[in-house]
PDB file of C-alpha atoms in Angstrom:
ATOM      1  CA  MET A  26       0.000   0.000   0.000  1.00 57.00           C
ATOM      2  CA  SER A  27       2.977   2.345   0.513  1.00 79.00           C
ATOM      3  CA  SER A  28       3.514   2.596  -3.278  1.00 88.00           C
ATOM      4  CA  ILE A  29      -0.002   3.836  -4.032  1.00 93.00           C
ATOM      5  CA  MET A  30       0.185   6.321  -1.148  1.00 93.00           C
ATOM      6  CA  ASN A  31       3.424   7.628  -2.620  1.00 93.00           C
ATOM      7  CA  VAL A  32       1.762   8.118  -6.025  1.00 95.00           C
ATOM      8  CA  ILE A  33      -1.254   9.863  -4.470  1.00 95.00           C
ATOM      9  CA  GLU A  34       1.114  12.268  -2.755  1.00 94.00           C
ATOM     10  CA  LYS A  35       3.191  12.884  -5.922  1.00 94.00           C
ATOM     11  CA  MET A  36       0.080  13.531  -8.030  1.00 96.00           C
ATOM     12  CA  LYS A  37      -1.585  15.587  -5.289  1.00 95.00           C
ATOM     13  CA  LEU A  38      -4.823  13.594  -5.462  1.00 96.00           C
ATOM     14  CA  ASN A  39      -7.702  14.092  -3.025  1.00 96.00           C
ATOM     15  CA  VAL A  40      -8.852  10.499  -2.502  1.00 96.00           C
ATOM     16  CA  LEU A  41     -11.906   9.127  -0.729  1.00 95.00           C
ATOM     17  CA  SER A  42     -11.221   5.421  -1.234  1.00 95.00           C
ATOM     18  CA  ILE A  43      -8.697   2.978  -2.734  1.00 95.00           C
ATOM     19  CA  ASP A  44      -9.600  -0.426  -4.192  1.00 92.00           C
ATOM     20  CA  GLY A  45      -7.352  -3.084  -5.704  1.00 87.00           C
ATOM     21  CA  VAL A  46      -8.091  -4.393  -9.198  1.00 86.00           C
ATOM     22  CA  PRO A  47      -8.247  -8.168  -9.829  1.00 74.00           C
ATOM     23  CA  ASN A  48      -6.626  -9.911 -12.825  1.00 68.00           C
ATOM     24  CA  SER A  49      -3.597  -7.619 -12.851  1.00 65.00           C
ATOM     25  CA  PHE A  50      -0.672 -10.033 -12.815  1.00 64.00           C
ATOM     26  CA  SER A  51       2.317  -7.857 -13.610  1.00 71.00           C
ATOM     27  CA  SER A  52       1.694  -4.265 -12.539  1.00 85.00           C
ATOM     28  CA  GLU A  53      -0.046  -2.796  -9.499  1.00 92.00           C
ATOM     29  CA  VAL A  54      -3.441  -1.309 -10.434  1.00 94.00           C
ATOM     30  CA  TYR A  55      -5.741   0.614  -8.103  1.00 95.00           C
ATOM     31  CA  LYS A  56      -9.202   2.105  -8.550  1.00 95.00           C
ATOM     32  CA  LEU A  57      -9.487   5.446  -6.764  1.00 97.00           C
ATOM     33  CA  THR A  58     -12.610   7.373  -5.857  1.00 97.00           C
ATOM     34  CA  LEU A  59     -11.729  11.044  -5.722  1.00 96.00           C
ATOM     35  CA  ALA A  60     -13.275  13.624  -3.402  1.00 94.00           C
ATOM     36  CA  GLY A  61     -15.639  14.800  -6.151  1.00 91.00           C
ATOM     37  CA  GLY A  62     -16.954  11.240  -6.687  1.00 94.00           C
ATOM     38  CA  GLU A  63     -14.971  10.664  -9.892  1.00 95.00           C
ATOM     39  CA  HIS A  64     -13.414   7.235 -10.482  1.00 96.00           C
ATOM     40  CA  VAL A  65      -9.865   7.005 -11.857  1.00 98.00           C
ATOM     41  CA  TYR A  66      -7.189   4.328 -12.032  1.00 97.00           C
ATOM     42  CA  VAL A  67      -3.553   4.372 -11.002  1.00 97.00           C
ATOM     43  CA  LYS A  68      -1.217   1.930 -12.702  1.00 96.00           C
ATOM     44  CA  ILE A  69       2.263   1.286 -11.301  1.00 95.00           C
ATOM     45  CA  PRO A  70       4.065  -0.830 -13.922  1.00 93.00           C
ATOM     46  CA  PHE A  71       6.537  -3.602 -13.079  1.00 88.00           C
ATOM     47  CA  ASN A  72       9.429  -1.655 -14.608  1.00 91.00           C
ATOM     48  CA  ARG A  73      10.103   1.722 -16.209  1.00 93.00           C
ATOM     49  CA  ASN A  74      10.106   0.424 -19.794  1.00 94.00           C
ATOM     50  CA  LYS A  75       6.550  -0.850 -19.276  1.00 94.00           C
ATOM     51  CA  LEU A  76       5.598   2.578 -17.901  1.00 96.00           C
ATOM     52  CA  PHE A  77       6.804   4.384 -21.029  1.00 95.00           C
ATOM     53  CA  ARG A  78       5.446   1.663 -23.322  1.00 96.00           C
ATOM     54  CA  GLU A  79       1.927   2.011 -21.936  1.00 96.00           C
ATOM     55  CA  PHE A  80       2.070   5.815 -21.978  1.00 97.00           C
ATOM     56  CA  GLN A  81       3.227   5.982 -25.597  1.00 97.00           C
ATOM     57  CA  MET A  82       0.704   3.387 -26.795  1.00 97.00           C
ATOM     58  CA  LEU A  83      -2.217   5.163 -25.099  1.00 98.00           C
ATOM     59  CA  GLU A  84      -1.126   8.465 -26.634  1.00 97.00           C
ATOM     60  CA  THR A  85      -0.887   6.826 -30.080  1.00 97.00           C
ATOM     61  CA  LEU A  86      -4.309   5.176 -29.805  1.00 98.00           C
ATOM     62  CA  LYS A  87      -6.327   7.906 -28.073  1.00 95.00           C
ATOM     63  CA  ASN A  88      -8.091   9.043 -31.265  1.00 92.00           C
ATOM     64  CA  VAL A  89      -8.166   5.593 -32.879  1.00 95.00           C
ATOM     65  CA  LEU A  90      -9.700   3.216 -30.316  1.00 98.00           C
ATOM     66  CA  PRO A  91     -11.593   3.506 -27.013  1.00 98.00           C
ATOM     67  CA  VAL A  92      -8.648   3.445 -24.583  1.00 98.00           C
ATOM     68  CA  PRO A  93      -8.135   5.166 -21.202  1.00 98.00           C
ATOM     69  CA  GLU A  94      -7.036   8.790 -21.265  1.00 98.00           C
ATOM     70  CA  VAL A  95      -3.736   9.531 -19.541  1.00 98.00           C
ATOM     71  CA  LEU A  96      -4.693  12.167 -16.935  1.00 98.00           C
ATOM     72  CA  ASP A  97      -1.274  12.375 -15.309  1.00 98.00           C
ATOM     73  CA  PHE A  98       2.141  10.763 -15.639  1.00 96.00           C
ATOM     74  CA  TRP A  99       4.911  10.400 -13.070  1.00 96.00           C
ATOM     75  CA  SER A 100       8.257   9.164 -14.363  1.00 93.00           C
ATOM     76  CA  GLY A 101       9.301   7.782 -10.975  1.00 92.00           C
ATOM     77  CA  ASP A 102      12.395   8.166  -8.815  1.00 91.00           C
ATOM     78  CA  GLU A 103      15.122   5.975  -7.338  1.00 88.00           C
ATOM     79  CA  HIS A 104      12.537   4.099  -5.240  1.00 87.00           C
ATOM     80  CA  MET A 105       9.653   3.598  -7.712  1.00 91.00           C
ATOM     81  CA  THR A 106       9.239   2.977 -11.427  1.00 92.00           C
ATOM     82  CA  GLY A 107       6.603   5.707 -11.775  1.00 95.00           C
ATOM     83  CA  ALA A 108       2.858   5.647 -12.414  1.00 97.00           C
ATOM     84  CA  LEU A 109       0.027   6.543 -14.784  1.00 97.00           C
ATOM     85  CA  LEU A 110      -3.249   8.173 -13.751  1.00 98.00           C
ATOM     86  CA  LEU A 111      -5.906   6.880 -16.142  1.00 98.00           C
ATOM     87  CA  SER A 112      -9.521   7.776 -16.820  1.00 98.00           C
ATOM     88  CA  ALA A 113     -12.190   5.168 -16.116  1.00 97.00           C
ATOM     89  CA  ILE A 114     -14.042   3.584 -19.053  1.00 96.00           C
ATOM     90  CA  GLN A 115     -17.714   2.823 -18.443  1.00 93.00           C
ATOM     91  CA  GLY A 116     -17.609  -0.937 -18.835  1.00 93.00           C
ATOM     92  CA  MET A 117     -16.703  -4.265 -17.290  1.00 93.00           C
ATOM     93  CA  PRO A 118     -14.136  -6.906 -18.340  1.00 93.00           C
ATOM     94  CA  CYS A 119     -15.879  -9.352 -20.690  1.00 91.00           C
ATOM     95  CA  THR A 120     -15.176 -12.392 -18.572  1.00 80.00           C
ATOM     96  CA  GLU A 121     -18.740 -13.752 -18.866  1.00 78.00           C
ATOM     97  CA  ASN A 122     -20.082 -15.709 -21.847  1.00 81.00           C
ATOM     98  CA  ILE A 123     -19.389 -13.936 -25.132  1.00 91.00           C
ATOM     99  CA  ASP A 124     -22.091 -14.078 -27.813  1.00 91.00           C
ATOM    100  CA  GLU A 125     -21.693 -13.716 -31.564  1.00 92.00           C
ATOM    101  CA  LYS A 126     -22.569  -9.997 -31.637  1.00 93.00           C
ATOM    102  CA  LEU A 127     -19.919  -9.178 -29.053  1.00 94.00           C
ATOM    103  CA  SER A 128     -17.393 -11.475 -30.721  1.00 95.00           C
ATOM    104  CA  PHE A 129     -17.962  -9.617 -34.024  1.00 96.00           C
ATOM    105  CA  GLN A 130     -17.205  -6.306 -32.270  1.00 96.00           C
ATOM    106  CA  ILE A 131     -14.111  -7.693 -30.548  1.00 97.00           C
ATOM    107  CA  GLY A 132     -12.793  -8.883 -33.910  1.00 98.00           C
ATOM    108  CA  MET A 133     -13.462  -5.488 -35.476  1.00 98.00           C
ATOM    109  CA  HIS A 134     -11.693  -3.591 -32.672  1.00 98.00           C
ATOM    110  CA  HIS A 135      -8.746  -5.992 -32.728  1.00 98.00           C
ATOM    111  CA  ALA A 136      -8.365  -5.394 -36.475  1.00 98.00           C
ATOM    112  CA  MET A 137      -8.507  -1.619 -35.910  1.00 98.00           C
ATOM    113  CA  LEU A 138      -5.566  -2.024 -33.524  1.00 98.00           C
ATOM    114  CA  HIS A 139      -3.615  -4.044 -36.100  1.00 98.00           C
ATOM    115  CA  GLU A 140      -4.270  -1.363 -38.726  1.00 98.00           C
ATOM    116  CA  VAL A 141      -2.088   1.093 -36.778  1.00 98.00           C
ATOM    117  CA  SER A 142       1.373   0.916 -38.343  1.00 97.00           C
ATOM    118  CA  MET A 143       4.616   1.239 -36.388  1.00 97.00           C
ATOM    119  CA  PRO A 144       8.069   2.563 -37.406  1.00 96.00           C
ATOM    120  CA  GLY A 145       9.560  -0.910 -37.145  1.00 97.00           C
ATOM    121  CA  TYR A 146       9.442  -4.211 -35.295  1.00 98.00           C
ATOM    122  CA  GLY A 147      10.299  -3.130 -31.767  1.00 97.00           C
ATOM    123  CA  CYS A 148       8.992  -1.446 -28.640  1.00 96.00           C
ATOM    124  CA  HIS A 149       8.998   1.771 -26.659  1.00 94.00           C
ATOM    125  CA  VAL A 150      11.624   2.076 -23.928  1.00 91.00           C
ATOM    126  CA  THR A 151      12.480   4.944 -21.589  1.00 89.00           C
ATOM    127  CA  ASP A 152      14.412   6.900 -24.221  1.00 85.00           C
ATOM    128  CA  GLY A 153      12.198   6.353 -27.276  1.00 90.00           C
ATOM    129  CA  PHE A 154      11.246   3.609 -29.727  1.00 95.00           C
ATOM    130  CA  LYS A 155      13.812   0.848 -30.059  1.00 96.00           C
ATOM    131  CA  VAL A 156      13.732  -1.105 -33.327  1.00 96.00           C
ATOM    132  CA  PHE A 157      14.918  -4.709 -33.126  1.00 95.00           C
ATOM    133  CA  ASP A 158      18.398  -5.152 -34.566  1.00 91.00           C
ATOM    134  CA  PRO A 159      17.996  -6.295 -37.273  1.00 94.00           C
ATOM    135  CA  ASN A 160      14.433  -5.173 -38.051  1.00 97.00           C
ATOM    136  CA  ASP A 161      13.361  -8.777 -38.670  1.00 97.00           C
ATOM    137  CA  TRP A 162      10.288 -10.281 -36.947  1.00 97.00           C
ATOM    138  CA  ARG A 163      11.174 -13.903 -37.654  1.00 96.00           C
ATOM    139  CA  LEU A 164      14.690 -13.461 -36.271  1.00 97.00           C
ATOM    140  CA  HIS A 165      13.237 -11.755 -33.185  1.00 97.00           C
ATOM    141  CA  ILE A 166      10.993 -14.770 -32.517  1.00 97.00           C
ATOM    142  CA  GLN A 167      13.884 -17.169 -33.058  1.00 97.00           C
ATOM    143  CA  ASN A 168      16.186 -15.175 -30.758  1.00 96.00           C
ATOM    144  CA  ASN A 169      13.555 -15.115 -28.017  1.00 97.00           C
ATOM    145  CA  PHE A 170      13.209 -18.884 -28.179  1.00 98.00           C
ATOM    146  CA  GLU A 171      16.992 -19.315 -27.974  1.00 97.00           C
ATOM    147  CA  LYS A 172      17.080 -17.022 -24.931  1.00 97.00           C
ATOM    148  CA  TRP A 173      14.333 -19.036 -23.191  1.00 97.00           C
ATOM    149  CA  LYS A 174      15.942 -22.447 -23.749  1.00 97.00           C
ATOM    150  CA  GLU A 175      18.228 -22.437 -20.718  1.00 96.00           C
ATOM    151  CA  PRO A 176      15.616 -21.386 -18.104  1.00 96.00           C
ATOM    152  CA  CYS A 177      13.069 -23.762 -19.657  1.00 96.00           C
ATOM    153  CA  GLN A 178      15.541 -26.648 -19.494  1.00 96.00           C
ATOM    154  CA  GLU A 179      15.691 -26.110 -15.717  1.00 94.00           C
ATOM    155  CA  MET A 180      11.886 -26.205 -15.455  1.00 95.00           C
ATOM    156  CA  LEU A 181      10.834 -29.009 -17.817  1.00 96.00           C
ATOM    157  CA  ASP A 182      11.510 -32.721 -17.704  1.00 95.00           C
ATOM    158  CA  PRO A 183      14.302 -33.655 -20.170  1.00 96.00           C
ATOM    159  CA  GLU A 184      12.059 -35.484 -22.636  1.00 97.00           C
ATOM    160  CA  LEU A 185       9.541 -32.626 -22.880  1.00 97.00           C
ATOM    161  CA  TYR A 186      12.346 -30.089 -23.240  1.00 97.00           C
ATOM    162  CA  GLU A 187      14.047 -31.978 -26.083  1.00 97.00           C
ATOM    163  CA  ARG A 188      10.767 -32.549 -27.900  1.00 97.00           C
ATOM    164  CA  SER A 189       9.897 -28.865 -27.502  1.00 97.00           C
ATOM    165  CA  VAL A 190      13.159 -27.758 -29.127  1.00 97.00           C
ATOM    166  CA  LEU A 191      12.593 -30.127 -32.075  1.00 96.00           C
ATOM    167  CA  HIS A 192       8.956 -29.020 -32.336  1.00 97.00           C
ATOM    168  CA  PHE A 193       9.959 -25.344 -32.565  1.00 97.00           C
ATOM    169  CA  ASP A 194      12.323 -25.994 -35.461  1.00 93.00           C
ATOM    170  CA  ARG A 195       9.670 -27.944 -37.344  1.00 93.00           C
ATOM    171  CA  VAL A 196       6.721 -25.542 -36.988  1.00 94.00           C
ATOM    172  CA  PHE A 197       8.762 -22.331 -37.189  1.00 96.00           C
ATOM    173  CA  SER A 198       9.979 -23.169 -40.691  1.00 92.00           C
ATOM    174  CA  ALA A 199       6.367 -23.608 -41.890  1.00 91.00           C
ATOM    175  CA  LEU A 200       5.164 -20.105 -40.907  1.00 94.00           C
ATOM    176  CA  PRO A 201       3.963 -17.763 -43.670  1.00 91.00           C
ATOM    177  CA  ASP A 202       5.584 -14.368 -44.221  1.00 93.00           C
ATOM    178  CA  PRO A 203       4.824 -11.961 -41.351  1.00 95.00           C
ATOM    179  CA  ASP A 204       2.790  -8.781 -41.787  1.00 96.00           C
ATOM    180  CA  GLY A 205       3.388  -5.464 -40.045  1.00 93.00           C
ATOM    181  CA  PRO A 206       5.018  -3.826 -38.329  1.00 98.00           C
ATOM    182  CA  CYS A 207       1.728  -2.901 -36.664  1.00 98.00           C
ATOM    183  CA  ILE A 208       0.616  -2.476 -33.058  1.00 98.00           C
ATOM    184  CA  VAL A 209       0.141  -5.832 -31.340  1.00 98.00           C
ATOM    185  CA  HIS A 210      -1.346  -5.916 -27.849  1.00 98.00           C
ATOM    186  CA  MET A 211       0.473  -9.068 -26.645  1.00 96.00           C
ATOM    187  CA  ASP A 212      -2.132  -9.781 -23.919  1.00 94.00           C
ATOM    188  CA  PHE A 213      -5.434  -9.523 -25.784  1.00 97.00           C
ATOM    189  CA  ARG A 214      -7.656 -11.531 -23.420  1.00 94.00           C
ATOM    190  CA  PRO A 215     -11.183 -10.986 -22.020  1.00 94.00           C
ATOM    191  CA  ALA A 216      -9.977  -9.234 -18.840  1.00 93.00           C
ATOM    192  CA  ASN A 217      -8.411  -6.519 -21.029  1.00 95.00           C
ATOM    193  CA  ILE A 218     -11.510  -6.004 -23.195  1.00 97.00           C
ATOM    194  CA  LEU A 219     -14.167  -3.844 -21.510  1.00 96.00           C
ATOM    195  CA  VAL A 220     -17.813  -4.210 -22.502  1.00 96.00           C
ATOM    196  CA  ASN A 221     -21.043  -2.381 -21.838  1.00 92.00           C
ATOM    197  CA  GLY A 222     -23.896  -4.782 -22.475  1.00 85.00           C
ATOM    198  CA  SER A 223     -23.208  -6.400 -25.848  1.00 84.00           C
ATOM    199  CA  ASP A 224     -20.902  -3.619 -27.025  1.00 92.00           C
ATOM    200  CA  VAL A 225     -17.137  -3.188 -26.739  1.00 96.00           C
ATOM    201  CA  ALA A 226     -16.538  -0.172 -24.483  1.00 97.00           C
ATOM    202  CA  GLY A 227     -12.751  -0.117 -24.409  1.00 97.00           C
ATOM    203  CA  MET A 228      -9.387  -1.860 -24.449  1.00 98.00           C
ATOM    204  CA  ILE A 229      -6.850  -1.652 -21.617  1.00 97.00           C
ATOM    205  CA  ASP A 230      -3.392  -2.817 -20.497  1.00 96.00           C
ATOM    206  CA  PHE A 231      -0.899  -1.815 -23.206  1.00 97.00           C
ATOM    207  CA  GLU A 232       2.272  -2.251 -21.130  1.00 95.00           C
ATOM    208  CA  SER A 233       3.475  -5.112 -23.341  1.00 95.00           C
ATOM    209  CA  ALA A 234       2.238  -3.697 -26.676  1.00 97.00           C
ATOM    210  CA  ARG A 235       4.811  -3.192 -29.432  1.00 97.00           C
ATOM    211  CA  GLY A 236       5.439  -3.086 -33.142  1.00 98.00           C
ATOM    212  CA  GLY A 237       5.082  -6.638 -34.381  1.00 98.00           C
ATOM    213  CA  SER A 238       3.315  -8.992 -36.756  1.00 98.00           C
ATOM    214  CA  SER A 239      -0.401  -9.479 -36.078  1.00 98.00           C
ATOM    215  CA  GLU A 240       0.092 -13.263 -36.069  1.00 97.00           C
ATOM    216  CA  ILE A 241       1.290 -13.192 -32.433  1.00 97.00           C
ATOM    217  CA  ASP A 242      -1.898 -11.553 -31.161  1.00 98.00           C
ATOM    218  CA  PHE A 243      -4.497 -14.334 -31.626  1.00 97.00           C
ATOM    219  CA  THR A 244      -3.241 -16.916 -29.117  1.00 95.00           C
ATOM    220  CA  LYS A 245      -5.191 -15.647 -26.109  1.00 94.00           C
ATOM    221  CA  VAL A 246      -8.263 -14.872 -28.217  1.00 95.00           C
ATOM    222  CA  ASN A 247      -8.219 -18.522 -29.226  1.00 95.00           C
ATOM    223  CA  ARG A 248      -7.525 -19.858 -25.728  1.00 91.00           C
ATOM    224  CA  TYR A 249      -9.903 -17.692 -23.713  1.00 92.00           C
ATOM    225  CA  ILE A 250     -12.664 -16.777 -26.192  1.00 94.00           C
ATOM    226  CA  TRP A 251     -13.006 -19.206 -29.103  1.00 94.00           C
ATOM    227  CA  GLU A 252     -12.290 -22.397 -27.143  1.00 92.00           C
ATOM    228  CA  VAL A 253     -14.496 -21.312 -24.209  1.00 92.00           C
ATOM    229  CA  ASN A 254     -17.375 -19.994 -26.332  1.00 89.00           C
ATOM    230  CA  PRO A 255     -17.773 -22.298 -29.364  1.00 85.00           C
ATOM    231  CA  GLY A 256     -19.335 -20.500 -32.284  1.00 89.00           C
ATOM    232  CA  THR A 257     -17.648 -17.155 -31.647  1.00 95.00           C
ATOM    233  CA  LYS A 258     -14.662 -17.738 -33.931  1.00 96.00           C
ATOM    234  CA  ALA A 259     -16.626 -17.247 -37.171  1.00 97.00           C
ATOM    235  CA  SER A 260     -18.257 -14.017 -35.976  1.00 97.00           C
ATOM    236  CA  TYR A 261     -14.929 -12.680 -34.656  1.00 97.00           C
ATOM    237  CA  ILE A 262     -13.257 -13.332 -38.037  1.00 98.00           C
ATOM    238  CA  GLU A 263     -16.229 -11.735 -39.825  1.00 98.00           C
ATOM    239  CA  GLY A 264     -15.825  -8.597 -37.680  1.00 98.00           C
ATOM    240  CA  TYR A 265     -12.049  -8.577 -38.166  1.00 98.00           C
ATOM    241  CA  GLN A 266     -12.402  -8.828 -41.940  1.00 98.00           C
ATOM    242  CA  THR A 267     -14.584  -5.715 -42.095  1.00 98.00           C
ATOM    243  CA  ILE A 268     -11.330  -3.819 -41.359  1.00 98.00           C
ATOM    244  CA  ARG A 269      -8.479  -5.944 -42.756  1.00 98.00           C
ATOM    245  CA  PRO A 270      -7.852  -9.449 -44.168  1.00 97.00           C
ATOM    246  CA  MET A 271      -7.393 -12.333 -41.747  1.00 96.00           C
ATOM    247  CA  LEU A 272      -4.130 -14.255 -41.998  1.00 94.00           C
ATOM    248  CA  ASP A 273      -3.706 -18.038 -42.103  1.00 93.00           C
ATOM    249  CA  LEU A 274      -4.792 -18.864 -38.557  1.00 95.00           C
ATOM    250  CA  GLU A 275      -4.540 -22.617 -39.043  1.00 93.00           C
ATOM    251  CA  THR A 276      -0.769 -22.290 -39.486  1.00 92.00           C
ATOM    252  CA  VAL A 277       0.098 -19.539 -37.014  1.00 95.00           C
ATOM    253  CA  LEU A 278      -2.184 -20.470 -34.095  1.00 95.00           C
ATOM    254  CA  PRO A 279      -0.567 -23.836 -33.235  1.00 94.00           C
ATOM    255  CA  PHE A 280       2.908 -22.271 -33.426  1.00 96.00           C
ATOM    256  CA  TYR A 281       2.131 -19.282 -31.217  1.00 96.00           C
ATOM    257  CA  ASP A 282       0.159 -21.379 -28.731  1.00 95.00           C
ATOM    258  CA  PHE A 283       3.348 -23.389 -28.247  1.00 97.00           C
ATOM    259  CA  TYR A 284       5.623 -20.311 -28.297  1.00 97.00           C
ATOM    260  CA  ASP A 285       3.444 -18.497 -25.744  1.00 96.00           C
ATOM    261  CA  ALA A 286       3.474 -21.502 -23.405  1.00 96.00           C
ATOM    262  CA  PHE A 287       7.277 -21.832 -23.630  1.00 97.00           C
ATOM    263  CA  SER A 288       7.570 -18.126 -22.787  1.00 97.00           C
ATOM    264  CA  ALA A 289       5.118 -18.473 -19.881  1.00 96.00           C
ATOM    265  CA  VAL A 290       7.254 -21.199 -18.270  1.00 97.00           C
ATOM    266  CA  VAL A 291      10.138 -18.705 -18.145  1.00 96.00           C
ATOM    267  CA  TRP A 292       7.801 -16.002 -16.805  1.00 94.00           C
ATOM    268  CA  CYS A 293       6.742 -18.303 -13.941  1.00 95.00           C
ATOM    269  CA  LYS A 294      10.369 -19.060 -13.124  1.00 94.00           C
ATOM    270  CA  ASN A 295      11.216 -15.355 -12.979  1.00 92.00           C
ATOM    271  CA  ARG A 296       8.114 -14.230 -11.080  1.00 89.00           C
ATOM    272  CA  GLY A 297       7.916 -17.088  -8.557  1.00 92.00           C
ATOM    273  CA  ILE A 298       7.101 -20.732  -9.202  1.00 92.00           C
ATOM    274  CA  GLU A 299       4.959 -21.404  -6.152  1.00 92.00           C
ATOM    275  CA  LYS A 300       2.683 -18.379  -6.416  1.00 90.00           C
ATOM    276  CA  ASN A 301       2.230 -19.063 -10.153  1.00 92.00           C
ATOM    277  CA  ARG A 302       2.009 -22.854  -9.879  1.00 94.00           C
ATOM    278  CA  THR A 303      -1.422 -23.173 -11.542  1.00 94.00           C
ATOM    279  CA  PHE A 304      -0.391 -20.999 -14.490  1.00 93.00           C
ATOM    280  CA  LEU A 305       2.866 -22.945 -14.838  1.00 96.00           C
ATOM    281  CA  GLU A 306       1.072 -26.303 -14.935  1.00 96.00           C
ATOM    282  CA  GLU A 307      -1.440 -24.953 -17.465  1.00 94.00           C
ATOM    283  CA  ASN A 308       1.387 -23.994 -19.813  1.00 96.00           C
ATOM    284  CA  ILE A 309       3.334 -27.227 -19.357  1.00 97.00           C
ATOM    285  CA  LEU A 310       0.151 -29.039 -20.365  1.00 96.00           C
ATOM    286  CA  THR A 311      -0.080 -26.816 -23.461  1.00 95.00           C
ATOM    287  CA  LEU A 312       3.514 -27.747 -24.371  1.00 97.00           C
ATOM    288  CA  ARG A 313       2.731 -31.455 -23.983  1.00 97.00           C
ATOM    289  CA  LYS A 314      -0.314 -31.171 -26.231  1.00 95.00           C
ATOM    290  CA  ALA A 315       1.719 -29.289 -28.837  1.00 95.00           C
ATOM    291  CA  VAL A 316       4.604 -31.749 -29.049  1.00 95.00           C
ATOM    292  CA  ASP A 317       2.190 -34.709 -29.035  1.00 92.00           C
ATOM    293  CA  GLY A 318       0.663 -33.075 -32.086  1.00 78.00           C
TER     294      GLY A 318
END
């Protein structure tokens, strides 16, 4: 609680109440009720790069998509990474059943995000936009996997690890040419899509967003929307295609489902195995299903 009190003091906010926000796994997020009755949110990102990444993405998207308005920005000090003061969007996370009408709208909004071009494959950091060197999406994906091998080897049983490495080589070579660079959200799941009734009200949580290929952005849509609500995939694609063409999902989805799970194993190792045990086991199961084919 000391961090949020520090931010309130820095931003000179007159606060009536402070509430935590569920489903925020990386950053600290608080809902504040101000003295005048207005609701706002404070987000304290995990590190300073995430702070600047979210700020820059929200500024880029403010006239393109329904995203929170940045009301104030604190760049932090030697004790804290900084914070964003964000406007509240009138809506709730779409964690309930998603019907075809809502799925159509989600697809349309997701495509609108992917229509925003970026200066290169890369991401915002504290001192500007850093393009991957070289500016090659496929090489970036390959380099990430190489970087994750050692920590994953410590976490997985030897057979699963070896089969995972062989599986990557096989499916990676079959991927179609990437598109972009465009904005990809990187965590496009129901908790980050706000709805009001059967309408999309907003999109939140851009701390991991970057310039990438749209192909990486469908994994969580598939896992948490299409597989949970059968029948929504067709309406989502229909909505998406009102804005831009849909890529070859049948090829890219299995690869990125595997890639995302491999990455998540490393995330659990870095952020604490015991407190993320359920998430770790979920992703190990995904790896097993992938390599079993």
